[in-house]
Short mmCIF file of C-alpha atoms in Angstrom, two decimals:
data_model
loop_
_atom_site.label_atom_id
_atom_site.label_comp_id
_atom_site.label_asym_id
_atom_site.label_seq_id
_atom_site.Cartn_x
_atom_site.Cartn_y
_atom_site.Cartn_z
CA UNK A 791 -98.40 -7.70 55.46
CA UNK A 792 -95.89 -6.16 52.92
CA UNK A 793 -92.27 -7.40 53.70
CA UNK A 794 -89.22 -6.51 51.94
CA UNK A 795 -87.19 -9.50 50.69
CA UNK A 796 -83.46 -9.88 50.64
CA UNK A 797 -81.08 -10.59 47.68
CA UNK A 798 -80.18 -14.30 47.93
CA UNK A 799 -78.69 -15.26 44.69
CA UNK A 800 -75.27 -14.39 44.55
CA UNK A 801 -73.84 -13.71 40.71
CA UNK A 802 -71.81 -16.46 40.13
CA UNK A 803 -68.06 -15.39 40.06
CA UNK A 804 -66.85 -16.06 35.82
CA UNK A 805 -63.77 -15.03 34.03
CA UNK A 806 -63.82 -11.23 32.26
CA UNK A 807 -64.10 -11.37 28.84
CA UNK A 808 -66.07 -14.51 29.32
CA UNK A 809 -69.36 -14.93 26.26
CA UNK A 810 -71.17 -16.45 29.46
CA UNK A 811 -70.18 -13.24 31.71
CA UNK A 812 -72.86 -10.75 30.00
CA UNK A 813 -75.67 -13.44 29.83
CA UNK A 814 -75.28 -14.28 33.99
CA UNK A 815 -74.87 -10.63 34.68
CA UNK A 816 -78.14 -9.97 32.66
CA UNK A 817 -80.13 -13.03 34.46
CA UNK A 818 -78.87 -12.63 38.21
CA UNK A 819 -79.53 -8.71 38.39
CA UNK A 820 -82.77 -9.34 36.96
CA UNK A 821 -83.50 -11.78 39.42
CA UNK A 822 -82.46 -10.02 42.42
CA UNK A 823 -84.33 -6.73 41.06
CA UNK A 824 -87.58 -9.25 41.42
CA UNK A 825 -86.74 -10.16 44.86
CA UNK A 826 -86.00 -6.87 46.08
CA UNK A 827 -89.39 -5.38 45.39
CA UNK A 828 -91.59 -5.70 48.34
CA UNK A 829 -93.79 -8.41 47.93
CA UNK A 830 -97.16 -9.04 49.94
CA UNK A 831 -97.74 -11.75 52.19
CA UNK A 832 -100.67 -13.64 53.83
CA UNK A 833 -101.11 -15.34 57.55
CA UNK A 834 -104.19 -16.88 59.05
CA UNK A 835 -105.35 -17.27 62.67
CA UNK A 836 -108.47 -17.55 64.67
CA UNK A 837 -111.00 -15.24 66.68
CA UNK A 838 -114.39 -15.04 68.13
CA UNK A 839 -116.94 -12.37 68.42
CA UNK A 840 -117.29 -11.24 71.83
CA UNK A 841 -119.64 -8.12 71.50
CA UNK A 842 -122.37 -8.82 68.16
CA UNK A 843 -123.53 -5.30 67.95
CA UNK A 844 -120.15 -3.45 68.57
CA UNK A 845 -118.21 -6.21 66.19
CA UNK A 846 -116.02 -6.67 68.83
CA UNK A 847 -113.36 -9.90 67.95
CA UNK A 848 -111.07 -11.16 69.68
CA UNK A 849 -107.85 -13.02 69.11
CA UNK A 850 -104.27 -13.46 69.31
CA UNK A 851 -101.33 -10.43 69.26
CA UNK A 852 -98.83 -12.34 67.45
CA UNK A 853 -101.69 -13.72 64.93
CA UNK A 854 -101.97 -10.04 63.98
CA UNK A 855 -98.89 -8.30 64.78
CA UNK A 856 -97.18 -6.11 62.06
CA UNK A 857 -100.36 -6.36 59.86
CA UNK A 858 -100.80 -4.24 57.52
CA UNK A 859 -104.15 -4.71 56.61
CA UNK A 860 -106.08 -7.51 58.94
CA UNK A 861 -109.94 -9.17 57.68
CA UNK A 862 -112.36 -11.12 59.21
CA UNK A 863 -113.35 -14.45 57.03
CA UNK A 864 -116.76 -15.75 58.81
CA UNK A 865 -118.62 -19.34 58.22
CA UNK A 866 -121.18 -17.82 56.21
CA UNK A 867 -118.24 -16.81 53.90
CA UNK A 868 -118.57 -12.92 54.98
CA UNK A 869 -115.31 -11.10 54.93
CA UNK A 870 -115.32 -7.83 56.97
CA UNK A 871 -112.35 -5.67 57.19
CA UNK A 872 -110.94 -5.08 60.65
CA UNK A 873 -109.86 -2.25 62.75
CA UNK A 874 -106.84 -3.10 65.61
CA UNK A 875 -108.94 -2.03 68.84
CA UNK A 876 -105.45 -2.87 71.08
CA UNK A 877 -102.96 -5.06 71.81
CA UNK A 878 -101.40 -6.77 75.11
CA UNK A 879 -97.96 -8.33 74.12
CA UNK A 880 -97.95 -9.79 78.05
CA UNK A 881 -100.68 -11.90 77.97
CA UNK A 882 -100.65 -12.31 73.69
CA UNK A 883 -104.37 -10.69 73.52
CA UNK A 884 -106.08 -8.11 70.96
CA UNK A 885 -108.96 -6.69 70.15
CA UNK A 886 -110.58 -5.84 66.85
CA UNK A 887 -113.21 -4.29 65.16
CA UNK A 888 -116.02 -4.97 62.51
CA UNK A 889 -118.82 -2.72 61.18
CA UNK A 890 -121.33 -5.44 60.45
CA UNK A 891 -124.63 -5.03 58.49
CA UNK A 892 -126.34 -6.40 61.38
CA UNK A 893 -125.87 -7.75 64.60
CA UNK A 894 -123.19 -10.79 64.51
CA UNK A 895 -123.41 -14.02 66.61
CA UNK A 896 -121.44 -13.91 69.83
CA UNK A 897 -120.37 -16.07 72.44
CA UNK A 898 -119.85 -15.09 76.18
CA UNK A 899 -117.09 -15.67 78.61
CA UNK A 900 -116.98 -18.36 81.86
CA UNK A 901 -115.88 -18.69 84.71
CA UNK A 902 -112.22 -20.00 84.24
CA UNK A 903 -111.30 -20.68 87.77
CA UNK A 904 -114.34 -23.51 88.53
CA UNK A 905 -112.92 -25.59 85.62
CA UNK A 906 -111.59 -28.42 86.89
CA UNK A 907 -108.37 -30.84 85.56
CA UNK A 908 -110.29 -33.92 83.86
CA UNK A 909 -113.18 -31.31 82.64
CA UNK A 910 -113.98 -31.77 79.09
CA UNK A 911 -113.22 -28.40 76.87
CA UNK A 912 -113.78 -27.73 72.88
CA UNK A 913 -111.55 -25.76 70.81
CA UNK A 914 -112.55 -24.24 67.55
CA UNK A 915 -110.36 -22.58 65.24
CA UNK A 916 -108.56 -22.79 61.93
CA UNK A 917 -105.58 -25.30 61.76
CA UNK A 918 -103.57 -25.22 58.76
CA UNK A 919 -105.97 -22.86 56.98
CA UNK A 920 -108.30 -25.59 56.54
CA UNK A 921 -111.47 -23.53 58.03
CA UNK A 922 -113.67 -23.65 60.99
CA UNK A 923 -113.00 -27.22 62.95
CA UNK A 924 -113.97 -28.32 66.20
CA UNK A 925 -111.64 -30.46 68.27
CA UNK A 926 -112.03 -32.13 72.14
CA UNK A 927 -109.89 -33.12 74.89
CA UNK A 928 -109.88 -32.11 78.34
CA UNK A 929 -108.20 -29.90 80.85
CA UNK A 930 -104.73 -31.49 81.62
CA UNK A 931 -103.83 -29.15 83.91
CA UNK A 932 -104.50 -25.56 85.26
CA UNK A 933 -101.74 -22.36 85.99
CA UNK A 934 -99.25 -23.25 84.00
CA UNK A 935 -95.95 -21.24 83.46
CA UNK A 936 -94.37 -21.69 80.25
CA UNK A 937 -92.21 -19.01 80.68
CA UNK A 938 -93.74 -16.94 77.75
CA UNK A 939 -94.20 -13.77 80.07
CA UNK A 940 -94.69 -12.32 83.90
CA UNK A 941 -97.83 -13.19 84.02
CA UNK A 942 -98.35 -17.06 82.91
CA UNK A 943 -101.26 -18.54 84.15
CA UNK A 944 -102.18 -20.94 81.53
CA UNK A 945 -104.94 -23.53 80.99
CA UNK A 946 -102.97 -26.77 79.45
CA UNK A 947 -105.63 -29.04 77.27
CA UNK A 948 -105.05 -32.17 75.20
CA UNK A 949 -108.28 -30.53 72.39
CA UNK A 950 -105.99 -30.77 68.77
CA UNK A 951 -104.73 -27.24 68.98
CA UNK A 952 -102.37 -26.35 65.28
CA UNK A 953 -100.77 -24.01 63.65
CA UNK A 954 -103.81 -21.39 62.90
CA UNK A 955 -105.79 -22.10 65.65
CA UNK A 956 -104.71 -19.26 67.77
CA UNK A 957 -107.12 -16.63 68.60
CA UNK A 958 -109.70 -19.31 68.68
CA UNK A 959 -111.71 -19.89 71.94
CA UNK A 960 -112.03 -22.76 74.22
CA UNK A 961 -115.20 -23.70 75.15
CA UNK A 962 -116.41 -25.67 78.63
CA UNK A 963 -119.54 -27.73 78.21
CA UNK A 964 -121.74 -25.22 79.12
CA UNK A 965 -120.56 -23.38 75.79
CA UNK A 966 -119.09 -20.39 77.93
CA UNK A 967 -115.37 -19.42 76.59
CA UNK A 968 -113.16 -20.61 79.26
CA UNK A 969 -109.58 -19.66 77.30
CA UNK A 970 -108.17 -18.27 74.45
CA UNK A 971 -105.97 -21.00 72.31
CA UNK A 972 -103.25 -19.42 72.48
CA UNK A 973 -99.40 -21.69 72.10
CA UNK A 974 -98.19 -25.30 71.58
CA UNK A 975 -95.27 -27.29 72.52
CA UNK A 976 -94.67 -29.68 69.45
CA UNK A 977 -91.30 -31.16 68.09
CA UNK A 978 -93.32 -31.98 64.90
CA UNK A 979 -95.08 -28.58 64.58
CA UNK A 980 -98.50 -30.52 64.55
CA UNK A 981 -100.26 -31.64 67.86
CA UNK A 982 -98.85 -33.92 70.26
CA UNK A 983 -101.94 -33.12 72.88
CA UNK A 984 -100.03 -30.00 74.92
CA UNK A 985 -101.70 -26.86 73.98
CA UNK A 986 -101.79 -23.65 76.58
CA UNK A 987 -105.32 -21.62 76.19
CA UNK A 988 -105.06 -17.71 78.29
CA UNK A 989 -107.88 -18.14 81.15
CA UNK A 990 -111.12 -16.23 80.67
CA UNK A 991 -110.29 -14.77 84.23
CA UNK A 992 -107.03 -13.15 82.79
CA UNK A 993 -108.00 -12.27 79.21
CA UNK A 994 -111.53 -10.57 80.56
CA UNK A 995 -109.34 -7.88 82.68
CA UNK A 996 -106.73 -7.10 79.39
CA UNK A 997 -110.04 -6.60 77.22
CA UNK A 998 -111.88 -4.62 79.15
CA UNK A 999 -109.00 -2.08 79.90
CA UNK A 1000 -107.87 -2.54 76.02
CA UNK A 1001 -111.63 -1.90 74.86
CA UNK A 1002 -111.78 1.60 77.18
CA UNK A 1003 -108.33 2.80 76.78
CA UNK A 1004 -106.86 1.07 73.93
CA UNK A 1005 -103.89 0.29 75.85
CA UNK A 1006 -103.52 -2.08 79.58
CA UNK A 1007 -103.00 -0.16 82.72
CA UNK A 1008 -101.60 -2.52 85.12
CA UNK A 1009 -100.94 -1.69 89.43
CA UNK A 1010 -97.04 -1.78 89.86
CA UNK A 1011 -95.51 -2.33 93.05
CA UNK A 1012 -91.75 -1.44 92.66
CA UNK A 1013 -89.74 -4.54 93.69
CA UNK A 1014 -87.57 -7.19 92.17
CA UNK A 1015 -88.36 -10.72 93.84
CA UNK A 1016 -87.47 -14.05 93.57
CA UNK A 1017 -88.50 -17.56 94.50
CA UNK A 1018 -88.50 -18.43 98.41
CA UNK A 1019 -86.33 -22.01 98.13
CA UNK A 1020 -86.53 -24.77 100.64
CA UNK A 1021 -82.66 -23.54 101.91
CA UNK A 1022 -83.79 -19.80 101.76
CA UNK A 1023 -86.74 -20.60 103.88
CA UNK A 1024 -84.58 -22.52 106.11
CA UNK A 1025 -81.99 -20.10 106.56
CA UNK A 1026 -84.51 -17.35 107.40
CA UNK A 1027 -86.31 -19.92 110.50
CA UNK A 1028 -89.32 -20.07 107.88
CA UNK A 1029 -91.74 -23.71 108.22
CA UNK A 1030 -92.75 -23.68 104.46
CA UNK A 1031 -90.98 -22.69 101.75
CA UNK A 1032 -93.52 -19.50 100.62
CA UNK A 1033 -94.23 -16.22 99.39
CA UNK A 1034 -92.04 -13.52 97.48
CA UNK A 1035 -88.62 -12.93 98.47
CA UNK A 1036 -87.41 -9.10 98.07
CA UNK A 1037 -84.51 -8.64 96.21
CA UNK A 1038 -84.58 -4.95 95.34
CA UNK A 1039 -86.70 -2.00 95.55
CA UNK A 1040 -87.02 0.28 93.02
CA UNK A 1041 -86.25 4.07 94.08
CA UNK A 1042 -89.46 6.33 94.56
CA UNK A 1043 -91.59 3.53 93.69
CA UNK A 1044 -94.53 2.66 95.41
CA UNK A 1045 -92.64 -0.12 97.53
CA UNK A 1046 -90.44 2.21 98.77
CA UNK A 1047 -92.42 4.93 100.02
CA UNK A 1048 -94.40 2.28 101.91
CA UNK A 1049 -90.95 0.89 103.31
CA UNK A 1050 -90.62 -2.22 102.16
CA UNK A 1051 -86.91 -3.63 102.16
CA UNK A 1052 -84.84 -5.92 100.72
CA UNK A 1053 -85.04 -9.19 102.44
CA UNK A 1054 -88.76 -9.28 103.18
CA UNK A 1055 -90.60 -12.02 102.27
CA UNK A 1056 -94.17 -10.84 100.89
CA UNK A 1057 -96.57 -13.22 102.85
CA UNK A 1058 -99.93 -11.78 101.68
CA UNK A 1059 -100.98 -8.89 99.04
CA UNK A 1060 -104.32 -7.07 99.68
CA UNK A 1061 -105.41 -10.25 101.82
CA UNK A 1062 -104.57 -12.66 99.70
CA UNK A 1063 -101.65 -15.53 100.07
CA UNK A 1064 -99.13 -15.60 97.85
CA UNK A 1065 -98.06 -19.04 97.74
CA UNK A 1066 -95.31 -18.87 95.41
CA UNK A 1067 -93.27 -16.24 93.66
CA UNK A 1068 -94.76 -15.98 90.21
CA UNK A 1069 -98.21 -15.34 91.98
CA UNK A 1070 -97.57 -11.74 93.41
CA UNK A 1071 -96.62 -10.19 89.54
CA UNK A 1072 -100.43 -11.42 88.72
CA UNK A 1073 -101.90 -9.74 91.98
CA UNK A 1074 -100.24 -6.89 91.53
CA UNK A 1075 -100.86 -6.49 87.87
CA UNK A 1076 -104.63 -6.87 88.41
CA UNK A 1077 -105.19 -4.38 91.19
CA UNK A 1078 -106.69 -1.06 90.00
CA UNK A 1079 -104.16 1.68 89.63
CA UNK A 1080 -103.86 4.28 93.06
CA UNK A 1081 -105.57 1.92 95.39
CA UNK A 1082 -103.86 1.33 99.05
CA UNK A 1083 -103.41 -2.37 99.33
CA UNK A 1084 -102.23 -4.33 102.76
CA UNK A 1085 -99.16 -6.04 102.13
CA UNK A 1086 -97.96 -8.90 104.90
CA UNK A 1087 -94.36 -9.02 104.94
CA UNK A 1088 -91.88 -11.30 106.85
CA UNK A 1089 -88.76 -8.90 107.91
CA UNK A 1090 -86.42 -10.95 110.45
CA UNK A 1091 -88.70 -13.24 112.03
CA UNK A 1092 -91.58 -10.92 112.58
CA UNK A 1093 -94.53 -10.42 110.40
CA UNK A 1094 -95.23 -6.59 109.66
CA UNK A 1095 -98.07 -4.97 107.99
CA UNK A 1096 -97.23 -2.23 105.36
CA UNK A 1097 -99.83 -0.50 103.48
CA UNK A 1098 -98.89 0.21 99.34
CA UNK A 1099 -100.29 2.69 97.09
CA UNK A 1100 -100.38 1.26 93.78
CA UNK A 1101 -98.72 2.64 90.57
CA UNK A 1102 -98.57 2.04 87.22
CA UNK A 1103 -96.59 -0.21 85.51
CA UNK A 1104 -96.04 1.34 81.96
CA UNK A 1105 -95.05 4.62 84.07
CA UNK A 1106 -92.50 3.12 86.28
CA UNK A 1107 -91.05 1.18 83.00
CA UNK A 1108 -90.15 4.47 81.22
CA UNK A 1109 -88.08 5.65 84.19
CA UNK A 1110 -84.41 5.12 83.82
CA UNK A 1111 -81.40 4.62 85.98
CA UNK A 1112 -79.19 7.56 87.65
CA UNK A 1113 -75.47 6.05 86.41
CA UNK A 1114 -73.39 5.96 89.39
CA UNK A 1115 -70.01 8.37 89.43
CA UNK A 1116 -66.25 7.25 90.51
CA UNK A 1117 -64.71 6.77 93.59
CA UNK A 1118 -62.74 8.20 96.22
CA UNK A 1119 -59.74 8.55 97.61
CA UNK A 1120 -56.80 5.55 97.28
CA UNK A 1121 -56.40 3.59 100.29
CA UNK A 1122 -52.32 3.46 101.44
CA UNK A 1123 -52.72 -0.40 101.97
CA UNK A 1124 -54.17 -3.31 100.24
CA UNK A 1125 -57.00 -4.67 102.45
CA UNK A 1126 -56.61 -7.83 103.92
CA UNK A 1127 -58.18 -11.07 102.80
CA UNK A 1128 -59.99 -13.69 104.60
CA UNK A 1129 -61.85 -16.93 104.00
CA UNK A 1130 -65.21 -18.14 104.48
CA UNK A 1131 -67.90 -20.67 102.62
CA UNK A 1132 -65.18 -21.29 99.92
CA UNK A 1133 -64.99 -17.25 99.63
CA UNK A 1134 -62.11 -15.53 99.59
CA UNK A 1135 -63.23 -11.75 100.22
CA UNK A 1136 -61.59 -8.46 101.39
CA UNK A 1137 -62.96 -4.56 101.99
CA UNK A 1138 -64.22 -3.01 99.56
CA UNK A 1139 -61.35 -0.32 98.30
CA UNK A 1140 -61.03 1.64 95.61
CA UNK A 1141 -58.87 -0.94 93.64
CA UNK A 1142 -61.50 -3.24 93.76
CA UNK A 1143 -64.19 -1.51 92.48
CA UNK A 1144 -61.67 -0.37 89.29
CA UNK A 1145 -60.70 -4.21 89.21
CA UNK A 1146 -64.41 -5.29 89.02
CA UNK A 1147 -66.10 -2.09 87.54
CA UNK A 1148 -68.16 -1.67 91.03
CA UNK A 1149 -70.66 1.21 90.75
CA UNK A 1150 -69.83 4.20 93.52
CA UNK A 1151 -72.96 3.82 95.40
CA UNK A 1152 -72.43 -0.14 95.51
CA UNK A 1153 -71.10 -0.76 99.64
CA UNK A 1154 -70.28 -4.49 101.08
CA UNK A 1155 -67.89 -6.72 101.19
CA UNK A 1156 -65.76 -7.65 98.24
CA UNK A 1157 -66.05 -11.75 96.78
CA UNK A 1158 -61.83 -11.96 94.83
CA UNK A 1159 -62.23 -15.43 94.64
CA UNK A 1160 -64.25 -18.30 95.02
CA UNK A 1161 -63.17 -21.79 95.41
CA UNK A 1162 -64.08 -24.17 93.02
CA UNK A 1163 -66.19 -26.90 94.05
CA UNK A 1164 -66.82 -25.17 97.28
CA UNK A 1165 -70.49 -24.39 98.30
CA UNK A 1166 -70.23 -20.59 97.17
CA UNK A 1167 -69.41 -22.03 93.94
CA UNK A 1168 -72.73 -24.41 93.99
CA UNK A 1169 -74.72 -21.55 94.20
CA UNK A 1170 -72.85 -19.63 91.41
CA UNK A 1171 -71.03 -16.74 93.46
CA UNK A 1172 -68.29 -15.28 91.89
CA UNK A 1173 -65.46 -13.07 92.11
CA UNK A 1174 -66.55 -9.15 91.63
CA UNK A 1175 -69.91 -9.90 93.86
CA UNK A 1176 -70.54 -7.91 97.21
CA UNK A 1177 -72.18 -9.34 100.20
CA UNK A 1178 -74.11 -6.86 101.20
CA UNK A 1179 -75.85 -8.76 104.43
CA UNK A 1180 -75.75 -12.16 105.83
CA UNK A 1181 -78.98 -13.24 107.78
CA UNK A 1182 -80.39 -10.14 106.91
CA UNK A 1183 -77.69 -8.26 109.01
CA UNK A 1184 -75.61 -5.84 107.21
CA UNK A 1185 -71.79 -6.36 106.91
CA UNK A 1186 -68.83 -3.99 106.25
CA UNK A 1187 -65.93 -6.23 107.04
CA UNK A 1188 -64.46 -9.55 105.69
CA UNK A 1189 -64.67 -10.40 109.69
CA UNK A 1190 -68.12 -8.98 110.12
CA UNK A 1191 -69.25 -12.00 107.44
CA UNK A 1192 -67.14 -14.66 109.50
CA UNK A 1193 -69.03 -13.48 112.73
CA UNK A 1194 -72.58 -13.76 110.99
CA UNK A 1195 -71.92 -17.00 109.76
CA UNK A 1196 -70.72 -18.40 113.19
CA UNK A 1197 -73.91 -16.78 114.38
CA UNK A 1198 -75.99 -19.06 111.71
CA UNK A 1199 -73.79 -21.90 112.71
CA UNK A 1200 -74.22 -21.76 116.36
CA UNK A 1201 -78.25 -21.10 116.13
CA UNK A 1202 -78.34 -24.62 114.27
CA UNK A 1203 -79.17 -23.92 110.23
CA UNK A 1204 -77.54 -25.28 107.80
CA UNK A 1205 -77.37 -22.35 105.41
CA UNK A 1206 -76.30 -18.71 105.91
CA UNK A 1207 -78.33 -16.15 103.32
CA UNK A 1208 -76.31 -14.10 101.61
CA UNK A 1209 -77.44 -11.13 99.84
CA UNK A 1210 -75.38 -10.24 96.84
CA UNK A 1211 -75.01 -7.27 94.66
CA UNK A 1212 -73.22 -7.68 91.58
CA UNK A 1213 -71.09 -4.66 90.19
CA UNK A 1214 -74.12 -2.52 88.55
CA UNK A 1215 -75.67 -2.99 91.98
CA UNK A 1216 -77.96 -5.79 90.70
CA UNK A 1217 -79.43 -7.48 94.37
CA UNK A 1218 -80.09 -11.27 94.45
CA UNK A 1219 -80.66 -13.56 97.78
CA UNK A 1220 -78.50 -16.98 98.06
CA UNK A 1221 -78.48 -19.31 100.61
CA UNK A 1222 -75.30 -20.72 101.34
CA UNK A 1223 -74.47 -24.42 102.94
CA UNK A 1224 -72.51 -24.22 105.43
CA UNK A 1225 -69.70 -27.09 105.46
CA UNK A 1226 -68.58 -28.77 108.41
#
């Protein structure tokens, strides 16, 4: 990669006239004209030939992002120059190219979801530009979120994985590729036995669609979601703390033409449980483009089939926001103010929205204050919010919240869910205690 460096060596500050002035002058501006030139520099990763006769390779993005030029350095001591095929920033995957002479050694993929915790894997790669080198451990633990993207689903092994060994493949016993090593955690920088490898089952989807399209076409569903807590699952008469909670839906995306709504919990996707929140964004993203899918929803105690036609992600991602306009007309009166679950809150006027810079098409009621130390202030509500529903009924009036929450309190839960929308119109569920 060619890289442009920066002047770092400042002239050092001597008085005019001085016989040392024209001599530092003459050595500094020489040395920052060096240092400005573009200069060429050199990284090292790992791969593995997936596809001999095609010279398919594959390795890591960020092992090859922003090269200029990228080669292949085999065993045998073969270099081969490489062509970028695609890349995948989600899941940290590309795919390159060789024209070999003949047909090159290649290794095949496994199964990654029969590997077990306590299996014995392999890792081969390139640590520290040393070359080829073979380390084992074994699985430590499977599905893994490291919070590197949507889509985490990472193999964690104790196999010595090092700087350079990304790209390289992780190997079960049966010599099948069950990962790609792909990120450490390491205080040191060296290994401390925690090393994250992308599942086969994952990376052999992103391939395929990177080796026919150059690019990763992924389904796209349309909603914002968020995790379905112990005290949301309580407060909406739920036995197990489950599925996707909806939190927004995106306008004229697939979600909404199929009707889903804030406030339903996503129970099942094409047939298939989702168990927790950060499954449904892998579901989702795996399910072909334009295919009607089943979606189980929970929507106020019942459970309601929808069906969803799929879209596609990149698509919906280019759309952009409509900005919402001004208000109305001034109301005559300030609204009054009452106070509930350490909230102080009022109607939403005209003054508040200017106070708060609330978007037009934002309605609710207003949040002016929350009490410190109160239970609203637990769960990080704050003054400018909206309540836009409590226990998924919809609320215009200060007094409409104090009758849903003596509603909650009288059918015996111990938290009231409160769906918020901050000024931009932002949605997010919180459950509330409510104090005694």
């Amino acid at each position: 990669q060619t890289v442009q460096s920066q002047r770092s060596v400042p002239l050092p500050q001597v008085p005019d006239g001085s016989p040392f002035q024209e001599f530092f002058e003459e050595f500094f501006n020489k040395q920052n004209r060096d240092k400005d030139r573009p200069r060429k520099v050199q990284s090292l990763g790992s791969g593995f030939v997936i596809d001999g006769t095609e010279g398919i390779i594959i390795t890591n993005n960020h092992v090859i992002e922003g090269a200029d030029e990228i080669t292949a350095n085999f065993n045998d001591g073969t270099k081969l120059k490489a062509e970028l095929i695609g890349t995948d920033e989600k899941t940290d995957i590309a795919v390159l190219k060789v024209t070999p002479e003949s047909p090159l050694p290649e290794v095949n993929f496994g199964d990654s979801e029969q590997i077990r915790v306590g299996d014995w894997v392999m890792a081969i790669g390139n640590p520290f530009g040393l070359g080829g080198t073979v380390t084992v451990g074994i699985v430590s633990a499977r599905n893994r979120d490291i919070n590197s993207g949507p889509y985490d689903n990472f193999i964690q092994t104790d196999a010595s994985i090092n700087r350079g060994n990304s790209g390289g493949p992780l190997f079960d016993m049966h010599g099948q590729v069950v990962g790609i090593n792909t990120a450490i955690i390491s205080p040191s920088g060296g290994s401390i036995g925690i090393g994250f490898a992308v599942p086969a089952k994952t990376a052999t989807r992103v391939i395929a669609q990177l080796r026919e399209f150059g690019e990763t076409r992924r389904g796209w569903l349309g909603v914002r979601i968020q995790e379905v807590t112990e005290e949301i699952a309580e407060s909406l008469g739920m036995d197990d703390a489950m599925g996707a909670l909806v939190a927004g839906v995106s306008d004229d995306g697939p979600a909404a033409a199929a009707k889903i709504e804030p406030g339903d919990v996503i129970l099942e996707f094409d047939g298939k449980p989702v168990e927790t929140m950060r499954e449904l964004p892998r579901m989702v993203a795996e399910t072909a483009i334009g295919k009607a899918v089943d979606v189980l929803v929970l929507r106020k105690g019942d459970k309601v089939t929808l069906q969803v036609t799929l879209g596609r992600l990149e698509e919906a991602s280019e759309e952009s926001d409509e900005d919402g306009g001004k208000s109305k007309d001034d109301p005559a009166d300030k609204p009054a103010e009452k106070e509930v679950l350490g909230m102080v809150l009022s109607k939403l006027d005209d003054d508040g929205r200017s106070k708060f810079d609330i978007e037009v098409d934002v309605e609710g009621v207003l949040v002016m204050e929350v009490k410190p130390d109160s239970a609203a202030a637990e769960k990080r509500v704050q003054a400018g919010d909206v309540i836009k529903e409590v226990a998924q009924q919809p609320v215009a009036t200060p007094e409409d919240v104090i009758a849903e929450v003596e509603k909650v309190k009288e059918a015996g839960r111990r938290s009231a869910l409160l769906l918020l929308s901050n000024p931009t119109g932002e949605l997010r569920f919180v459950p509330v205690r409510i104090e005694d």
